[in-house]
Coordinates of C-alpha atoms in Angstrom, one line a residue:
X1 CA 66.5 -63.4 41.1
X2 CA 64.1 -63.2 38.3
X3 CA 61.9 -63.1 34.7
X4 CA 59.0 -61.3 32.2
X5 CA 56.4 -59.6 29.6
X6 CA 58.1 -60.6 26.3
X7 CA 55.2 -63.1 27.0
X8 CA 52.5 -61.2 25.7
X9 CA 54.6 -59.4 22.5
X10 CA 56.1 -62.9 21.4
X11 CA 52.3 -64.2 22.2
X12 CA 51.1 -62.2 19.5
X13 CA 54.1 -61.0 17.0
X14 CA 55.8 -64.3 16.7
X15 CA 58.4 -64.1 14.7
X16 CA 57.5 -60.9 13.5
X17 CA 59.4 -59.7 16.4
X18 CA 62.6 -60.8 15.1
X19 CA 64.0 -59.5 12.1
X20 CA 67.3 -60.0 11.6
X21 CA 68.1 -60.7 14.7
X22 CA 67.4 -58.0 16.2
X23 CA 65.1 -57.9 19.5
X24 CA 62.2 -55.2 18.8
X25 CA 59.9 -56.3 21.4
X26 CA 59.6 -54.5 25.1
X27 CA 60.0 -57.0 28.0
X28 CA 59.9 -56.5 31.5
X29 CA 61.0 -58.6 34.7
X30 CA 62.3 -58.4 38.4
X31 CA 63.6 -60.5 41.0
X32 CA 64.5 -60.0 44.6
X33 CA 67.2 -62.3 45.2
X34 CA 69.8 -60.5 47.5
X35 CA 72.1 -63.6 47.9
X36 CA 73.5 -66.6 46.4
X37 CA 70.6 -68.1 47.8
X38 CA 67.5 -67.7 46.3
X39 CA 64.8 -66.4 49.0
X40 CA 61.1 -66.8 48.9
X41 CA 58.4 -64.1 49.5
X42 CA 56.6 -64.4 52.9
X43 CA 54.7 -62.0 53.1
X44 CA 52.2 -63.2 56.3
X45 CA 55.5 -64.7 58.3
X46 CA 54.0 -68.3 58.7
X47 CA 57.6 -69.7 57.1
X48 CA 56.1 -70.8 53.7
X49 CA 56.7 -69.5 50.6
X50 CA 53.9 -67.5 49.0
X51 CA 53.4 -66.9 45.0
X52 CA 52.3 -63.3 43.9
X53 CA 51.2 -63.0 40.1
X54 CA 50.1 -60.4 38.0
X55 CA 46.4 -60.3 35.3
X56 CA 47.6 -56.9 34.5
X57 CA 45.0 -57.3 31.0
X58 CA 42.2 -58.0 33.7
X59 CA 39.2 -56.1 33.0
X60 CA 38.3 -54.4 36.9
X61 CA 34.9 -52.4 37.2
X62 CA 34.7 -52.7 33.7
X63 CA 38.0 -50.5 32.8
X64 CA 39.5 -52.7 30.2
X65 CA 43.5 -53.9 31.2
X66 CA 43.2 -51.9 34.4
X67 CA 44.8 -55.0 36.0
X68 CA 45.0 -57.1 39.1
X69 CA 47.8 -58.6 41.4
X70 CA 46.6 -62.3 42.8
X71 CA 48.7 -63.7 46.2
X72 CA 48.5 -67.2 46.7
X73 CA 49.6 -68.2 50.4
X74 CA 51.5 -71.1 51.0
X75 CA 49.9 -74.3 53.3
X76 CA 51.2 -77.5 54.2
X77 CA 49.5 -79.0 50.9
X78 CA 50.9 -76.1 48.9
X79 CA 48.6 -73.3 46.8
X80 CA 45.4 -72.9 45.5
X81 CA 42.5 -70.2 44.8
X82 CA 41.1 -71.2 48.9
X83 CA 44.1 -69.3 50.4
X84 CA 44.4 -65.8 48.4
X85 CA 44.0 -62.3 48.0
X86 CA 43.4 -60.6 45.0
X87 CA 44.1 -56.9 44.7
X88 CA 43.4 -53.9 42.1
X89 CA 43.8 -50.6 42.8
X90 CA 40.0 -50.3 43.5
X91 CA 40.9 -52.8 46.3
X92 CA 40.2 -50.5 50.3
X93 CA 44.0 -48.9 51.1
X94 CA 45.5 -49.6 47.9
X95 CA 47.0 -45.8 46.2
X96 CA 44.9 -45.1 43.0
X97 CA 42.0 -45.8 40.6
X98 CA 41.5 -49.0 38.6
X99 CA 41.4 -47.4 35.1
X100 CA 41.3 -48.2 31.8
X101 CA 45.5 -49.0 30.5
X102 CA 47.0 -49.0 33.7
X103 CA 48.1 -52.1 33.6
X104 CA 48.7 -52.6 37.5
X105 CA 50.7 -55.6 38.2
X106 CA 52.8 -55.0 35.0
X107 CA 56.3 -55.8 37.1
X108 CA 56.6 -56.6 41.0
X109 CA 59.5 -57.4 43.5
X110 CA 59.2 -58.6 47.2
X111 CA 61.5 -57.6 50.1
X112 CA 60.8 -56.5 53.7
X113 CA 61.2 -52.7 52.8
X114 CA 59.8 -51.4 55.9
X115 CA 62.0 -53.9 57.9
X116 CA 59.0 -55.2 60.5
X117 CA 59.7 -59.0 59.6
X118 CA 56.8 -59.6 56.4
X119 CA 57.5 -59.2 53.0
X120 CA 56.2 -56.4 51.3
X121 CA 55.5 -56.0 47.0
X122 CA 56.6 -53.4 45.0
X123 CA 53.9 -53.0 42.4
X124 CA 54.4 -51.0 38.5
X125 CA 51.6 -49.7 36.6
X126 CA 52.8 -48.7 33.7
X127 CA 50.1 -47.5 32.0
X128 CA 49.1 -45.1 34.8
X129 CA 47.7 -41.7 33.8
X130 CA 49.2 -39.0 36.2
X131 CA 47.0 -36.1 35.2
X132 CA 47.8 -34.9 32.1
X133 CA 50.7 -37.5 31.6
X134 CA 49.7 -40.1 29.4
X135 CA 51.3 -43.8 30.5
X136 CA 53.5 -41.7 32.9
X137 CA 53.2 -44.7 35.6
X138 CA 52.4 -45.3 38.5
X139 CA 54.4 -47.6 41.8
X140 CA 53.2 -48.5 45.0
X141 CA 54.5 -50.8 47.8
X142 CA 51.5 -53.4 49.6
X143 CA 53.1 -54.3 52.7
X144 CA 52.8 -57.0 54.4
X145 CA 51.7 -58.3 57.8
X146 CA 50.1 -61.2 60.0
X147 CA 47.3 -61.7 57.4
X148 CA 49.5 -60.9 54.0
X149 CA 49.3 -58.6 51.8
X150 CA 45.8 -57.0 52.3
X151 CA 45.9 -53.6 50.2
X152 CA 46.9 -51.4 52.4
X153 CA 50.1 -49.3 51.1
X154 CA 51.6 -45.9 49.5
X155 CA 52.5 -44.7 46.5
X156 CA 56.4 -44.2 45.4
X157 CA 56.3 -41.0 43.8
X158 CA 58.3 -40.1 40.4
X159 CA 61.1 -38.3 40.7
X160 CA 61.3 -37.2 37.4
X161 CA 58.0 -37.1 35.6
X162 CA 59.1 -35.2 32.4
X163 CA 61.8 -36.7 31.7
X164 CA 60.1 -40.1 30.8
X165 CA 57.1 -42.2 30.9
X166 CA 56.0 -45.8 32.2
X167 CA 57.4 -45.2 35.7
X168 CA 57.6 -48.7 37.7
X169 CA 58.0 -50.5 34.2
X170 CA 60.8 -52.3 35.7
X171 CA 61.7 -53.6 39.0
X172 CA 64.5 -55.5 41.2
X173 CA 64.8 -55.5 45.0
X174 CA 67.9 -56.4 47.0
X175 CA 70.4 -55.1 49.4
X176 CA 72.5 -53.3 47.0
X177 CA 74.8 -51.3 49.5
X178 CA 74.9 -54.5 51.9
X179 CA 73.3 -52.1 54.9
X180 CA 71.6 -55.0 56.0
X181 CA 68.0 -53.1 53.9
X182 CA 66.0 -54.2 51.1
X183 CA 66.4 -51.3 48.4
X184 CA 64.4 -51.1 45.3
X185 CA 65.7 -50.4 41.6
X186 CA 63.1 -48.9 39.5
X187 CA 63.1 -48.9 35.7
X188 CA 60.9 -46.4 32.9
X189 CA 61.5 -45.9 29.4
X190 CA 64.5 -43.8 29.8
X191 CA 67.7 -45.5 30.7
X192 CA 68.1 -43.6 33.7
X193 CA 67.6 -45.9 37.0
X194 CA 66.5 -44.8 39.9
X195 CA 67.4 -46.2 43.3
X196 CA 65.2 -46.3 46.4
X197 CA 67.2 -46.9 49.7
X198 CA 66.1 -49.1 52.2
X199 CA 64.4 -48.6 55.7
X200 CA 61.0 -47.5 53.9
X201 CA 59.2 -45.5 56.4
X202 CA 55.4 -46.5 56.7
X203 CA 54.4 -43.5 54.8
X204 CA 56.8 -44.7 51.8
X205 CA 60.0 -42.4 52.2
X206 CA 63.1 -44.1 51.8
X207 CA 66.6 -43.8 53.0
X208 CA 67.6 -42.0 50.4
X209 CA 67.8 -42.1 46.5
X210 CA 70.4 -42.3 44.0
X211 CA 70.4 -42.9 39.8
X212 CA 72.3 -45.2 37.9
X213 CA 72.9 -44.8 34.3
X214 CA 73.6 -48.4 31.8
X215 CA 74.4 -48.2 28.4
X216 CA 71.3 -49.3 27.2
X217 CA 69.0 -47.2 24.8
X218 CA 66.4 -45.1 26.5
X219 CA 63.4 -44.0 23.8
X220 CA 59.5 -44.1 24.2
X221 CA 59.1 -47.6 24.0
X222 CA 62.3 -48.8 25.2
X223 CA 64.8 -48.3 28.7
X224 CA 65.4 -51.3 30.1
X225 CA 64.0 -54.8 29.2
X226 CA 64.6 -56.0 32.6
X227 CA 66.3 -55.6 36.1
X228 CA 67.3 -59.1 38.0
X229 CA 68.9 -58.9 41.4
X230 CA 71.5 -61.3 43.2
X231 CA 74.6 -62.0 44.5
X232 CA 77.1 -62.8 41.7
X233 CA 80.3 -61.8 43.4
X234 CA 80.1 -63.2 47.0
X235 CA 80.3 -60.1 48.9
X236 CA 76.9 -59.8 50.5
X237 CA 75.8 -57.4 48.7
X238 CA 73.0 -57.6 46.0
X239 CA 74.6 -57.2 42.0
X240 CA 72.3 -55.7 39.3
X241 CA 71.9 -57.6 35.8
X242 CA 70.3 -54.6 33.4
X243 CA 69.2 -56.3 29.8
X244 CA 68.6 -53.8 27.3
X245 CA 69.3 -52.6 24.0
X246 CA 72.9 -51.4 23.3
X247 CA 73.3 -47.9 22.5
X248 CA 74.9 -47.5 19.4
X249 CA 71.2 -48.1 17.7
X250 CA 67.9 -47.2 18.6
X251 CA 67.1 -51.7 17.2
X252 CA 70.3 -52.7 18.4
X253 CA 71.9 -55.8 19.3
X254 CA 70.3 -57.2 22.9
X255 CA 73.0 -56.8 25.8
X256 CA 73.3 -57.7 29.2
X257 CA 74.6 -56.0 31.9
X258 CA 76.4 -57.0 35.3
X259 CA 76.9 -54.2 37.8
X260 CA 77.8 -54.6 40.8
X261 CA 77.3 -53.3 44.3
X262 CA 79.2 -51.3 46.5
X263 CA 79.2 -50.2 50.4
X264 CA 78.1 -46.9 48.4
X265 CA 75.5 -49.1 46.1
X266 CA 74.8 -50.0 42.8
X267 CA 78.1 -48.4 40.2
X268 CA 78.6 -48.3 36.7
X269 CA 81.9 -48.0 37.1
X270 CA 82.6 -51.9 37.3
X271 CA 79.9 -52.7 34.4
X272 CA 80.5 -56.3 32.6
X273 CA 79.1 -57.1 29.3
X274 CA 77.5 -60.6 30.3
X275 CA 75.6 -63.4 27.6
X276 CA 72.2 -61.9 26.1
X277 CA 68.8 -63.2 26.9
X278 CA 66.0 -60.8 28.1
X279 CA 64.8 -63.3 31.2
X280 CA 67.5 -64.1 33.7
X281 CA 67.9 -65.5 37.2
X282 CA 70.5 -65.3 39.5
X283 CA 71.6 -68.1 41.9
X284 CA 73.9 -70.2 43.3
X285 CA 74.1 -73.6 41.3
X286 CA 77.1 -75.3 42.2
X287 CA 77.1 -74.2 46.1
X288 CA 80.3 -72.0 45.6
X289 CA 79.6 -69.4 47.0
X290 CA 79.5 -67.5 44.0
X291 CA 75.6 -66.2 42.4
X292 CA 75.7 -67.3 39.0
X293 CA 73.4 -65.6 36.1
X294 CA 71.5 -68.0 34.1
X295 CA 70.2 -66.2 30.6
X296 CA 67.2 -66.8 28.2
X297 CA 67.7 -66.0 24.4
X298 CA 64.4 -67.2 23.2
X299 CA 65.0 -66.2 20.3
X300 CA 68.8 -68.0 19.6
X301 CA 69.6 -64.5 17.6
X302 CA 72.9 -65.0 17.8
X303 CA 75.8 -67.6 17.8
X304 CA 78.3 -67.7 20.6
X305 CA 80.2 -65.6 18.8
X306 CA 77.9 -62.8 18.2
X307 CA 77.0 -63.6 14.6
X308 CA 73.2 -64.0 13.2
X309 CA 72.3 -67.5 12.6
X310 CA 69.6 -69.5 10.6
X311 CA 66.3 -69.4 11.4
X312 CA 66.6 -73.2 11.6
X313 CA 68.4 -72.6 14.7
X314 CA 66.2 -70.5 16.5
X315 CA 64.9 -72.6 19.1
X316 CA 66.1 -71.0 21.9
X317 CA 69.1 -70.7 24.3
X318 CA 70.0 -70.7 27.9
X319 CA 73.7 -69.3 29.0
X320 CA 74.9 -69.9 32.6
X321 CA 77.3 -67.5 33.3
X322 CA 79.3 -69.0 36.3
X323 CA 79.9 -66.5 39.2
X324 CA 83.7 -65.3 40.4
X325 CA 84.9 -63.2 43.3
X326 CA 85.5 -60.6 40.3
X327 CA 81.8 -61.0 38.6
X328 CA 80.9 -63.0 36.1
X329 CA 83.2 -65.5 35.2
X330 CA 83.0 -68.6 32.1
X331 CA 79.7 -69.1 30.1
X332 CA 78.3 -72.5 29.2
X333 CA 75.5 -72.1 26.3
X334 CA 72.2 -74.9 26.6
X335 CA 69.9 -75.9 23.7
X336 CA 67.2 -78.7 23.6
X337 CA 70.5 -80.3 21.6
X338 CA 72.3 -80.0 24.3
X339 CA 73.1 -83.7 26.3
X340 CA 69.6 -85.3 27.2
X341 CA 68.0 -82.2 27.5
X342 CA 64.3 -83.1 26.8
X343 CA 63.3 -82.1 23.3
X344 CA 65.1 -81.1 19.8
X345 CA 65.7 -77.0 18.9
X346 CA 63.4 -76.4 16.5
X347 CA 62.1 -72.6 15.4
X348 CA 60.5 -70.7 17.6
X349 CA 60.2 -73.2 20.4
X350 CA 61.5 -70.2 22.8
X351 CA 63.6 -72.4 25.2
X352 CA 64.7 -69.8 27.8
X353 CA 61.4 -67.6 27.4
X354 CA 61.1 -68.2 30.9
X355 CA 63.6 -69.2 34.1
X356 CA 63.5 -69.4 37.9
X357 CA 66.0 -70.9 40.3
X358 CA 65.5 -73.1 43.4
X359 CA 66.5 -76.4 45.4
X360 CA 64.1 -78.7 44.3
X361 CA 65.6 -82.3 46.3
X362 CA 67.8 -79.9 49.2
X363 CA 70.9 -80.8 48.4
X364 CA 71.8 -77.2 48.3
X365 CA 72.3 -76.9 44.7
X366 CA 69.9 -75.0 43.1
X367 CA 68.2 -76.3 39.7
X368 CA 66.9 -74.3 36.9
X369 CA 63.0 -74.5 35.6
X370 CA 63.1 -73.6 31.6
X371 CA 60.0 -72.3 29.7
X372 CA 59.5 -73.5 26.5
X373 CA 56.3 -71.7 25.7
X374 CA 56.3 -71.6 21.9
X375 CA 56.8 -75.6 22.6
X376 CA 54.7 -77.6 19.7
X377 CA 53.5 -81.0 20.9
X378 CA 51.3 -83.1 18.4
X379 CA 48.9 -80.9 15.7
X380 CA 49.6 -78.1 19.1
X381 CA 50.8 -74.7 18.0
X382 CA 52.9 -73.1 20.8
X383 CA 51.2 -75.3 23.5
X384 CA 54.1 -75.0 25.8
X385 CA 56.4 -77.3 28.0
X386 CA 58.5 -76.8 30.7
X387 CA 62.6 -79.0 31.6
X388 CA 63.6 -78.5 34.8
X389 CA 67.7 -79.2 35.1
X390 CA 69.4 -79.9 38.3
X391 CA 72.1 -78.5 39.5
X392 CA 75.7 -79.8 41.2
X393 CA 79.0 -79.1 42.2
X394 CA 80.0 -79.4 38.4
X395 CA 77.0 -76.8 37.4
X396 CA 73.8 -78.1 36.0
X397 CA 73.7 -81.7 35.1
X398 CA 72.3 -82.3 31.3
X399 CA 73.7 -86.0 31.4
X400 CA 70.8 -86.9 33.3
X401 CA 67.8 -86.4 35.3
X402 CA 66.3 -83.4 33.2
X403 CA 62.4 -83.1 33.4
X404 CA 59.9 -82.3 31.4
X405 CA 56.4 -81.5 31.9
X406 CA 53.5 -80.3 29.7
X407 CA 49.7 -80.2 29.8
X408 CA 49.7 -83.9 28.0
X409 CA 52.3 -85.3 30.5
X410 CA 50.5 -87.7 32.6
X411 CA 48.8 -86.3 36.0
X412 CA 49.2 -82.3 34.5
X413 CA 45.8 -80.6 34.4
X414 CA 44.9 -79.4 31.2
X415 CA 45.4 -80.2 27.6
X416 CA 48.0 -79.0 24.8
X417 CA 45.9 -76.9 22.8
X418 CA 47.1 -74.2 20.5
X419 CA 48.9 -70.9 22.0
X420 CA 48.3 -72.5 25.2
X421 CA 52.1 -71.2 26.1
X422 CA 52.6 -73.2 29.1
X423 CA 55.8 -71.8 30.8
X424 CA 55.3 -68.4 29.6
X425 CA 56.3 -67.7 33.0
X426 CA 57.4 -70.0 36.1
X427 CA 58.2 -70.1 39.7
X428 CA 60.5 -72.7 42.2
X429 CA 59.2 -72.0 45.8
X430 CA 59.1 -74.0 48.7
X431 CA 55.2 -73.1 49.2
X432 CA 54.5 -76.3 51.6
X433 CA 57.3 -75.1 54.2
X434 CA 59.1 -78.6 53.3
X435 CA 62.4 -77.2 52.6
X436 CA 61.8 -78.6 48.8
X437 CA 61.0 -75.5 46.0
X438 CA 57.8 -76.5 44.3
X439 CA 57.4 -75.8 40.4
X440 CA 54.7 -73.4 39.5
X441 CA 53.9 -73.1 36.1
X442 CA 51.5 -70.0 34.3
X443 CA 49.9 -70.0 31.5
X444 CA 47.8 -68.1 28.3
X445 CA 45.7 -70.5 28.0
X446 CA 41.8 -69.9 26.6
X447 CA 42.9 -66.9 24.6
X448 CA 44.5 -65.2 27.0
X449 CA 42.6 -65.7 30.1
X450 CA 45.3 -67.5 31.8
X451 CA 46.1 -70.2 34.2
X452 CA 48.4 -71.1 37.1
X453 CA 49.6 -74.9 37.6
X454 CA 50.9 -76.5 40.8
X455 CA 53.8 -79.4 40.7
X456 CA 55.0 -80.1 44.2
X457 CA 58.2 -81.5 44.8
X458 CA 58.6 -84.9 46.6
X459 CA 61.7 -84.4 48.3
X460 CA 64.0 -85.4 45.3
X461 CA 62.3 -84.4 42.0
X462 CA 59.1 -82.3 40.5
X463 CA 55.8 -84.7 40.8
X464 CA 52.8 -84.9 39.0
X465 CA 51.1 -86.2 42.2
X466 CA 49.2 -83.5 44.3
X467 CA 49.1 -81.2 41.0
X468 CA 46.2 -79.0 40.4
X469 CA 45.2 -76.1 38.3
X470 CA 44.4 -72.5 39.0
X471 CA 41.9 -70.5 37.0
X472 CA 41.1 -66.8 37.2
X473 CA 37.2 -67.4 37.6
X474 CA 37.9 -69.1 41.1
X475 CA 40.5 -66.2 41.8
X476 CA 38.3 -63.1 41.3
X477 CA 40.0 -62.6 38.3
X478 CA 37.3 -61.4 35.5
X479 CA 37.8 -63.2 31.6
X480 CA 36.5 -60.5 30.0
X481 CA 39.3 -59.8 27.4
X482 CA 42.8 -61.0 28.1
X483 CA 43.6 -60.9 31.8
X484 CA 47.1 -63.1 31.3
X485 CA 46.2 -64.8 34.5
X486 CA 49.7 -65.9 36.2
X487 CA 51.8 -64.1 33.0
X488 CA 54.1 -62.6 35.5
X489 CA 55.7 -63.9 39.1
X490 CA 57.3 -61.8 41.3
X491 CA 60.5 -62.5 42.0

């Protein structure tokens, strides 16, 4: 389903980012969902979810942002640093060379590609150097197996090195041709999309290849934002929601786009225009069979009608665009003003910088977990906080029973302390095998070393009991520099 790396430009240009409502920022996100139900990655087959997360700024043999991808497993008592792999592409079996800019870890997506029963993770380097190509990217696939995701794996190989650069910059995973195979959607700075077809054979070959083609702008530093993956339209096979910028202007307007898939895949030829916000998620809310897209404007840019508003409202916005048998069907807009959603809008609090679906109490609606990483709490500048909504058969419920959590709420680990940007990215997964989706939380904490935090569920809500914290010095994760520990979940 979905989310992320407007984390790290909002993290440091602020509002700076936003001028006149237009988004001038590069984001990046993916999400594996391939039906109105929102699947977990397994990647060893033991039934519980696992939680794979990217320090793509980590320093490895001392190549500055060469970057790491850290697997927590899932146990009976949920996740910590005792149960993990970390990988870098200095890691035995795993294609390439840690070097300095790659950036490995930038985006991920889980499926079963290979189809042998474990999850698998698609893996972008962006950065990658490809001999003489500078940043032309780099993508591999880990698979996985009895023992997770160990390092072995191939490279996915560019079709079309000259004609952009950042290969792997985006990625989405889903069954877009409903063959009963994981297929993977792979993004660049061009707005050319390129589709791998499932049955992956061990040596990385797919069944076959295809390109889409949105309307979004394709330039040096642009293509698309993000790719999320899910079932809007009920018909068992996996939609595409592209966010990008229009293409009438290079700084245009930020646009989402639904399109949908087909016995023959992924076509533009039933593209819907669908409510802006750079991190989505796709799922089913109100158990009607029918994914719907949830949306995060951060920024609150623009009124429901399209029109700039006052920086007085830009707190942030969530849309939750209903699913239909046709697509996407009615909107519904939600602010911290909205009902008893915890907190008031106030500028730059980025509610919606970060979302993930997932059944928190099992009763088979699916709720909504809300970043609000520019969040300020107290004398805490852009400490972060994080409402969790739950979901019915009327949608999600903002009368009552919203959560929040921050690093001051009683029972969090941690502390609100400036640019801390708890939520900047967030996952619901059942991790304990419990049938409940557990909240876990990342952060940017410590200048930009990072964090992880663990919020079980307790069979009808998100706890503070059982919660711990995750650091990168007990993950193998170096803090030399900004490693943005937990900045990015697969999805």
């Amino acid at each position: 389903m979905h989310k992320h790396h407007l984390r790290l430009a909002l993290a440091t240009a602020t509002a700076a980012a936003l001028t006149g409502g237009l988004l001038t920022v590069a984001a990046s996100t993916a999400t594996a969902a391939d039906s109105t139900t929102v699947p977990h990655a397994d990647f060893n087959g033991d039934g519980r979810g696992d939680v794979a997360f990217s320090a793509d700024g980590a320093y490895v043999g001392g190549k500055s942002d060469a970057g790491q991808l850290v697997v927590l497993y899932g146990t009976a008592t949920g996740v910590s640093s005792a149960k993990r792999h970390t990988i870098s592409q200095n890691t035995t079996g795993t294609p390439g060379t840690a070097e300095a800019g790659d950036r490995f870890g930038y985006d991920t997506a889980f499926a079963d590609f290979n189809n042998d029963g474990y999850d698998d993770i698609a893996i972008g380097a962006q950065g990658e150097d490809v001999g003489s190509d500078v940043d032309g990217g780099g993508l591999a696939i880990l698979w996985g197996s009895a023992s997770g995701i160990t390092g072995n794996g191939v490279t996915i190989a560019d079709p079309a090195p000259t004609a952009h650069d950042r290969w792997g910059k985006n990625l989405a995973a889903g069954d877009f041709d409903g063959d009963g195979k994981a297929d993977l959607a792979v993004g660049s700075n061009n707005s050319t999309l390129y589709v791998f077809k499932g049955g992956f054979s061990s040596s990385g070959i797919p069944g076959g290849r295809y390109t889409i083609k949105p309307p979004i702008v394709g330039t040096e530093l642009s293509g698309p934002l993000n790719l999320t993956a899910g079932d809007v339209n009920g018909d068992s096979r996996t939609d595409l929601v592209v966010d990008g910028y229009e293409n009438q202007t290079e700084y245009g307007w930020n646009r989402n786009y639904y399109i949908p898939g087909s016995s023959s895949g992924l076509s533009t030829a039933g593209i819907k225009t669908v409510k802006p916000g750079v991190i989505t998620a796709i799922g089913d809310i109100d158990n009607d069979g029918f994914g719907d897209i949830v949306s995060g404007a951060a920024w609150n840019a623009v009124a429901e009608d399209g029109t700039p508003v006052p920086d007085s409202a830009k707190g942030g916005k969530v849309w939750v665009t209903y699913g239909t048998a046709s697509g996407p069907g009615t909107a519904t807009g939600i602010t911290q003003d909205t009902g008893n959603v915890p907190g008031a809008s106030e500028t730059n609090d980025w509610f919606g910088y970060e979302l993930d679906l997932g059944d928190v109490n099992g009763d088979n609606y699916l709720d909504l977990a809300i970043g609000v990483a520019g969040e300020n709490i107290g004398s805490a500048v852009n400490t972060g906080a994080v409402t969790v909504l739950y979901g019915g058969a009327s949608g999600l419920n903002t009368a009552s029973g919203a959560q929040s959590f921050a690093q001051s709420t009683a029972g969090v680990p941690g502390n609100d302390e400036n640019d801390d940007m708890f939520g900047i990215d967030l996952k619901l997964d059942d991790v304990t095998g419990d049938g409940k989706a557990d909240l876990i939380v990342g952060s940017a904490e410590n200048d930009g070393n990072g964090g992880v935090t663990y919020l079980p569920s307790n069979g009808s809500k998100i706890t503070t009991t059982g919660s711990l914290s995750i650091a990168p010095s007990t993950s193998g994760v170096s803090t030399t520099g900004s490693p943005y520990f937990g900045a990015n979940f697969a999805d």
